[in-house]
Coordinates of C-alpha atoms in Angstrom, one line a residue:
X1 CA 4.6 -11.2 -19.5
X2 CA 6.9 -10.6 -16.6
X3 CA 6.6 -7.2 -15.0
X4 CA 10.0 -5.6 -14.8
X5 CA 10.8 -2.9 -12.2
X6 CA 10.4 0.6 -13.4
X7 CA 11.5 2.7 -10.4
X8 CA 14.5 0.7 -9.2
X9 CA 17.5 2.9 -9.1
X10 CA 15.1 5.9 -8.5
X11 CA 12.8 5.1 -5.6
X12 CA 15.0 2.4 -4.2
X13 CA 18.4 0.8 -4.9
X14 CA 18.8 -1.3 -8.1
X15 CA 21.4 -3.7 -6.6
X16 CA 20.1 -6.5 -4.4
X17 CA 22.6 -6.1 -1.6
X18 CA 22.4 -2.3 -1.7
X19 CA 18.6 -2.6 -1.5
X20 CA 18.8 -4.9 1.5
X21 CA 21.0 -2.4 3.3
X22 CA 18.7 0.4 2.3
X23 CA 15.7 -1.4 3.8
X24 CA 17.6 -2.2 7.0
X25 CA 18.4 1.5 7.3
X26 CA 14.7 2.3 7.0
X27 CA 14.0 0.2 10.1
X28 CA 16.9 1.9 12.1
X29 CA 16.2 5.4 10.9
X30 CA 15.2 7.8 13.8
X31 CA 11.7 8.0 12.2
X32 CA 11.5 4.2 11.9
X33 CA 10.7 1.5 14.5
X34 CA 14.3 1.3 15.7
X35 CA 14.9 -2.4 15.2
X36 CA 14.7 -5.1 12.6
X37 CA 11.4 -7.1 12.3
X38 CA 11.1 -10.6 13.7
X39 CA 8.9 -12.6 11.4
X40 CA 6.2 -14.8 12.8
X41 CA 5.6 -18.4 11.5
X42 CA 1.8 -18.0 11.9
X43 CA 0.0 -18.5 8.6
X44 CA -3.6 -17.7 9.5
X45 CA -5.0 -14.4 10.7
X46 CA -5.6 -12.0 7.8
X47 CA -4.5 -8.5 8.5
X48 CA -4.4 -5.2 6.6
X49 CA -1.9 -2.4 6.2
X50 CA -1.8 1.2 4.9
X51 CA 1.6 2.0 3.6
X52 CA 3.2 5.0 1.8
X53 CA 4.8 4.5 -1.6
X54 CA 7.3 7.2 -2.3
X55 CA 11.1 6.8 -2.6
X56 CA 12.6 4.9 0.3
X57 CA 14.8 7.9 1.1
X58 CA 11.7 9.9 2.0
X59 CA 8.9 7.4 3.0
X60 CA 10.9 4.2 3.8
X61 CA 11.1 4.8 7.6
X62 CA 7.3 5.2 7.8
X63 CA 6.7 2.2 5.6
X64 CA 9.1 0.2 7.8
X65 CA 6.6 0.7 10.7
X66 CA 3.9 -1.1 8.9
X67 CA 6.1 -4.0 7.8
X68 CA 7.8 -4.3 11.2
X69 CA 4.3 -4.7 12.8
X70 CA 2.9 -7.1 10.2
X71 CA 5.9 -9.4 10.3
X72 CA 5.3 -10.1 14.0
X73 CA 1.7 -11.1 13.4
X74 CA 1.7 -13.4 10.4
X75 CA 3.5 -14.9 7.4
X76 CA 1.0 -14.5 4.5
X77 CA 0.6 -16.9 1.7
X78 CA -0.7 -14.1 -0.6
X79 CA -0.5 -10.4 -0.4
X80 CA -3.3 -8.4 -2.1
X81 CA -2.0 -4.9 -2.9
X82 CA -4.4 -2.1 -3.9
X83 CA -2.8 1.1 -5.2
X84 CA -3.7 4.3 -7.1
X85 CA -3.0 5.0 -10.8
X86 CA -0.6 7.8 -11.3
X87 CA -0.1 7.3 -15.0
X88 CA -3.7 7.2 -16.4
X89 CA -3.1 4.1 -18.4
X90 CA -5.2 1.0 -18.3
X91 CA -8.8 0.3 -17.1
X92 CA -10.9 1.6 -14.2
X93 CA -9.8 -1.3 -12.0
X94 CA -6.8 -3.2 -13.3
X95 CA -5.7 -6.6 -11.9
X96 CA -2.5 -8.0 -13.2
X97 CA -3.0 -11.7 -14.0
X98 CA 0.1 -12.4 -16.1
X99 CA 3.4 -13.8 -14.8
X100 CA 5.7 -12.8 -12.0
X101 CA 6.8 -9.4 -10.9
X102 CA 10.6 -8.8 -10.6
X103 CA 12.6 -6.6 -8.3
X104 CA 16.4 -6.6 -7.6
X105 CA 15.6 -9.1 -4.8
X106 CA 14.1 -11.7 -7.2
X107 CA 10.7 -12.5 -8.6
X108 CA 7.2 -12.8 -7.0
X109 CA 4.6 -15.1 -8.5
X110 CA 1.0 -14.0 -9.0
X111 CA -1.8 -15.9 -7.2
X112 CA -3.8 -16.6 -10.3
X113 CA -6.6 -18.5 -8.5
X114 CA -7.3 -15.6 -6.1
X115 CA -7.0 -13.0 -8.9
X116 CA -9.5 -14.8 -11.1
X117 CA -11.8 -15.2 -8.1
X118 CA -11.7 -11.4 -7.4
X119 CA -12.4 -10.7 -11.1
X120 CA -15.3 -13.1 -11.2
X121 CA -16.8 -11.5 -8.0
X122 CA -16.6 -8.0 -9.4
X123 CA -19.3 -8.3 -12.2
X124 CA -17.0 -6.8 -14.8
X125 CA -15.7 -3.9 -12.7
X126 CA -12.3 -5.4 -12.1
X127 CA -10.6 -6.7 -15.2
X128 CA -7.3 -8.4 -16.2
X129 CA -5.2 -5.6 -17.5
X130 CA -1.4 -5.0 -17.7
X131 CA -1.4 -1.4 -19.0
X132 CA -2.4 0.1 -15.7
X133 CA 0.6 -1.5 -14.0
X134 CA 3.4 -1.1 -16.6
X135 CA 4.8 2.2 -15.3
X136 CA 2.9 2.5 -12.0
X137 CA 5.1 2.6 -8.8
X138 CA 2.5 2.4 -6.0
X139 CA 2.6 -1.4 -5.9
X140 CA 6.1 -2.0 -7.1
X141 CA 7.7 -0.2 -4.1
X142 CA 5.9 -2.5 -1.6
X143 CA 7.5 -5.6 -3.0
X144 CA 11.2 -5.3 -1.8
X145 CA 9.9 -4.7 1.8
X146 CA 7.8 -7.8 1.5
X147 CA 10.7 -9.8 0.0
X148 CA 12.9 -8.7 2.8
X149 CA 10.4 -10.1 5.3
X150 CA 9.0 -13.2 3.6
X151 CA 10.6 -15.8 1.3
X152 CA 7.5 -17.5 0.1
X153 CA 4.4 -15.5 -0.9
X154 CA 2.3 -14.6 -4.0
X155 CA 0.7 -11.3 -4.9
X156 CA -2.5 -10.0 -6.4
X157 CA -1.9 -6.4 -7.7
X158 CA -4.9 -4.2 -8.2
X159 CA -4.6 -0.6 -9.5
X160 CA -7.5 1.8 -9.0
X161 CA -8.0 4.5 -11.6
X162 CA -11.6 4.9 -10.5
X163 CA -11.3 6.0 -6.9
X164 CA -14.8 7.1 -6.3
X165 CA -16.2 6.2 -2.9
X166 CA -18.8 3.9 -4.4
X167 CA -16.1 2.0 -6.3
X168 CA -13.9 1.8 -3.2
X169 CA -16.8 0.3 -1.2
X170 CA -17.5 -2.2 -3.9
X171 CA -13.8 -3.3 -3.8
X172 CA -14.1 -3.5 -0.1
X173 CA -17.0 -5.9 -0.3
X174 CA -14.9 -8.2 -2.5
X175 CA -11.9 -8.0 -0.1
X176 CA -14.2 -8.9 2.8
X177 CA -15.5 -11.9 0.9
X178 CA -12.1 -13.3 0.0
X179 CA -10.9 -12.6 3.5
X180 CA -13.7 -14.9 4.8
X181 CA -12.6 -17.6 2.4
X182 CA -8.9 -17.3 2.9
X183 CA -7.3 -16.8 6.3
X184 CA -3.7 -16.4 5.0
X185 CA -3.9 -13.0 3.4
X186 CA -2.1 -9.7 3.9
X187 CA -4.1 -6.8 2.3
X188 CA -2.3 -3.6 1.6
X189 CA -3.5 -0.1 0.7
X190 CA -0.7 1.9 -0.9
X191 CA -1.1 5.7 -0.6
X192 CA 0.7 8.9 0.3
X193 CA -1.2 11.7 1.9
X194 CA -1.1 15.5 1.3
X195 CA 1.5 16.8 -1.2
X196 CA 3.8 19.8 -1.5
X197 CA 2.9 22.0 1.5
X198 CA 4.8 22.8 4.7
X199 CA 5.2 20.2 7.4
X200 CA 2.8 22.0 9.7
X201 CA 0.0 22.4 7.1
X202 CA 0.4 18.8 5.8
X203 CA 0.3 17.4 9.4
X204 CA -2.9 19.5 10.1
X205 CA -4.6 18.3 7.0
X206 CA -3.5 14.7 7.3
X207 CA -4.5 14.4 10.9
X208 CA -8.1 15.5 10.0
X209 CA -8.3 13.0 7.2
X210 CA -6.8 10.1 9.2
X211 CA -9.2 10.8 12.1
X212 CA -12.2 10.5 9.7
X213 CA -10.8 7.2 8.3
X214 CA -10.4 5.8 11.8
X215 CA -14.0 6.6 12.5
X216 CA -15.1 5.2 9.1
X217 CA -16.6 8.5 8.0
X218 CA -15.7 8.0 4.4
X219 CA -18.1 10.5 2.8
X220 CA -16.8 13.2 5.1
X221 CA -13.2 12.1 4.2
X222 CA -13.9 12.6 0.5
X223 CA -15.7 15.9 1.1
X224 CA -12.9 17.3 3.3
X225 CA -10.2 16.1 0.8
X226 CA -12.0 18.1 -1.9
X227 CA -12.8 21.1 0.1
X228 CA -9.4 21.5 1.8
X229 CA -7.5 20.2 -1.2
X230 CA -5.9 17.3 0.8
X231 CA -4.0 15.7 -2.1
X232 CA -3.9 12.1 -0.8
X233 CA -3.3 10.1 -4.0
X234 CA -4.8 6.8 -2.9
X235 CA -7.9 7.6 -0.9
X236 CA -9.8 5.0 -2.9
X237 CA -7.4 2.2 -2.0
X238 CA -7.3 3.3 1.6
X239 CA -11.1 3.2 2.0
X240 CA -11.3 -0.1 0.1
X241 CA -8.9 -1.8 2.5
X242 CA -9.9 0.1 5.7
X243 CA -13.6 -0.9 5.4
X244 CA -12.5 -4.5 5.1
X245 CA -11.4 -4.5 8.8
X246 CA -12.9 -3.6 12.1
X247 CA -10.1 -1.6 13.7
X248 CA -7.4 0.8 12.5
X249 CA -4.3 1.5 14.5
X250 CA -2.0 4.3 13.3
X251 CA 1.7 3.3 13.7
X252 CA 3.3 6.4 12.2
X253 CA 2.1 9.6 10.8
X254 CA 4.5 12.3 9.6
X255 CA 5.9 14.0 6.5
X256 CA 8.9 13.8 4.3
X257 CA 10.2 16.9 6.1
X258 CA 10.8 14.9 9.3
X259 CA 12.7 12.3 7.3
X260 CA 14.8 14.3 4.9
X261 CA 14.8 17.7 6.5
X262 CA 13.0 19.9 4.0
X263 CA 10.0 21.1 6.0
X264 CA 8.7 23.6 3.4
X265 CA 7.6 21.3 0.5
X266 CA 6.6 18.0 2.1
X267 CA 4.5 14.9 1.4
X268 CA 2.5 13.3 4.1
X269 CA 2.9 9.6 5.0
X270 CA 1.2 7.3 7.4
X271 CA 1.4 3.6 8.3
X272 CA -1.5 1.8 9.9
X273 CA -2.4 -1.7 11.0
X274 CA -5.9 -3.0 10.2
X275 CA -7.4 -6.0 12.0

């Protein structure tokens, strides 16, 4: 089975040339980094990213910060992408092991060897499953940015329906192990932050949450999210990837209000580098 794009023409342009132009505009947007990335030839040196996954017209300039930084540090052989499940379909932890994923910029192959290794290490928690991925956008929207930067890489897509802290830490242990075995990985957590409140409220809530994540205070992060109703949709993927690295540097943290102008009903976005 080849995974066809489901949000092209909605979250990003469905024509290849238009999509390249759209991505370039994300880098040059006033909220973006201001220049196109320069891609390193360095293969080894696994790093992580936290990247938003909304439509490019809203979150693209923030996502551009993450990819701009990553491109200067390494050229990965495989990208592991961990995203949340917005559809409710599939298993608790779904890893796509079928054939390639397609976007308007071409196809990306699956790293079957690494995917099977991750499944084997999970003791039945992570399973091969396509249903969780069929209509889910959180991984798909990362691919055109990656294709814009890199011409030769594979992916391992993982969707988390079960985002409990204990599950996220289990996934983190696996990511740490594969990172020790492979030095040519880029590991991405795909998540937006607080939803549908004003720019000021969202920034206040998100700043508190991001501060806890920097300090690795995960239990507090989950508690604060519940108590203050911070509606970050991918807290599980964020913790799973964050805990796999020592340091976390925030590259951009704002809301859709700063990007598209509506500051009354916003979504929070942040981009971070993990090393």
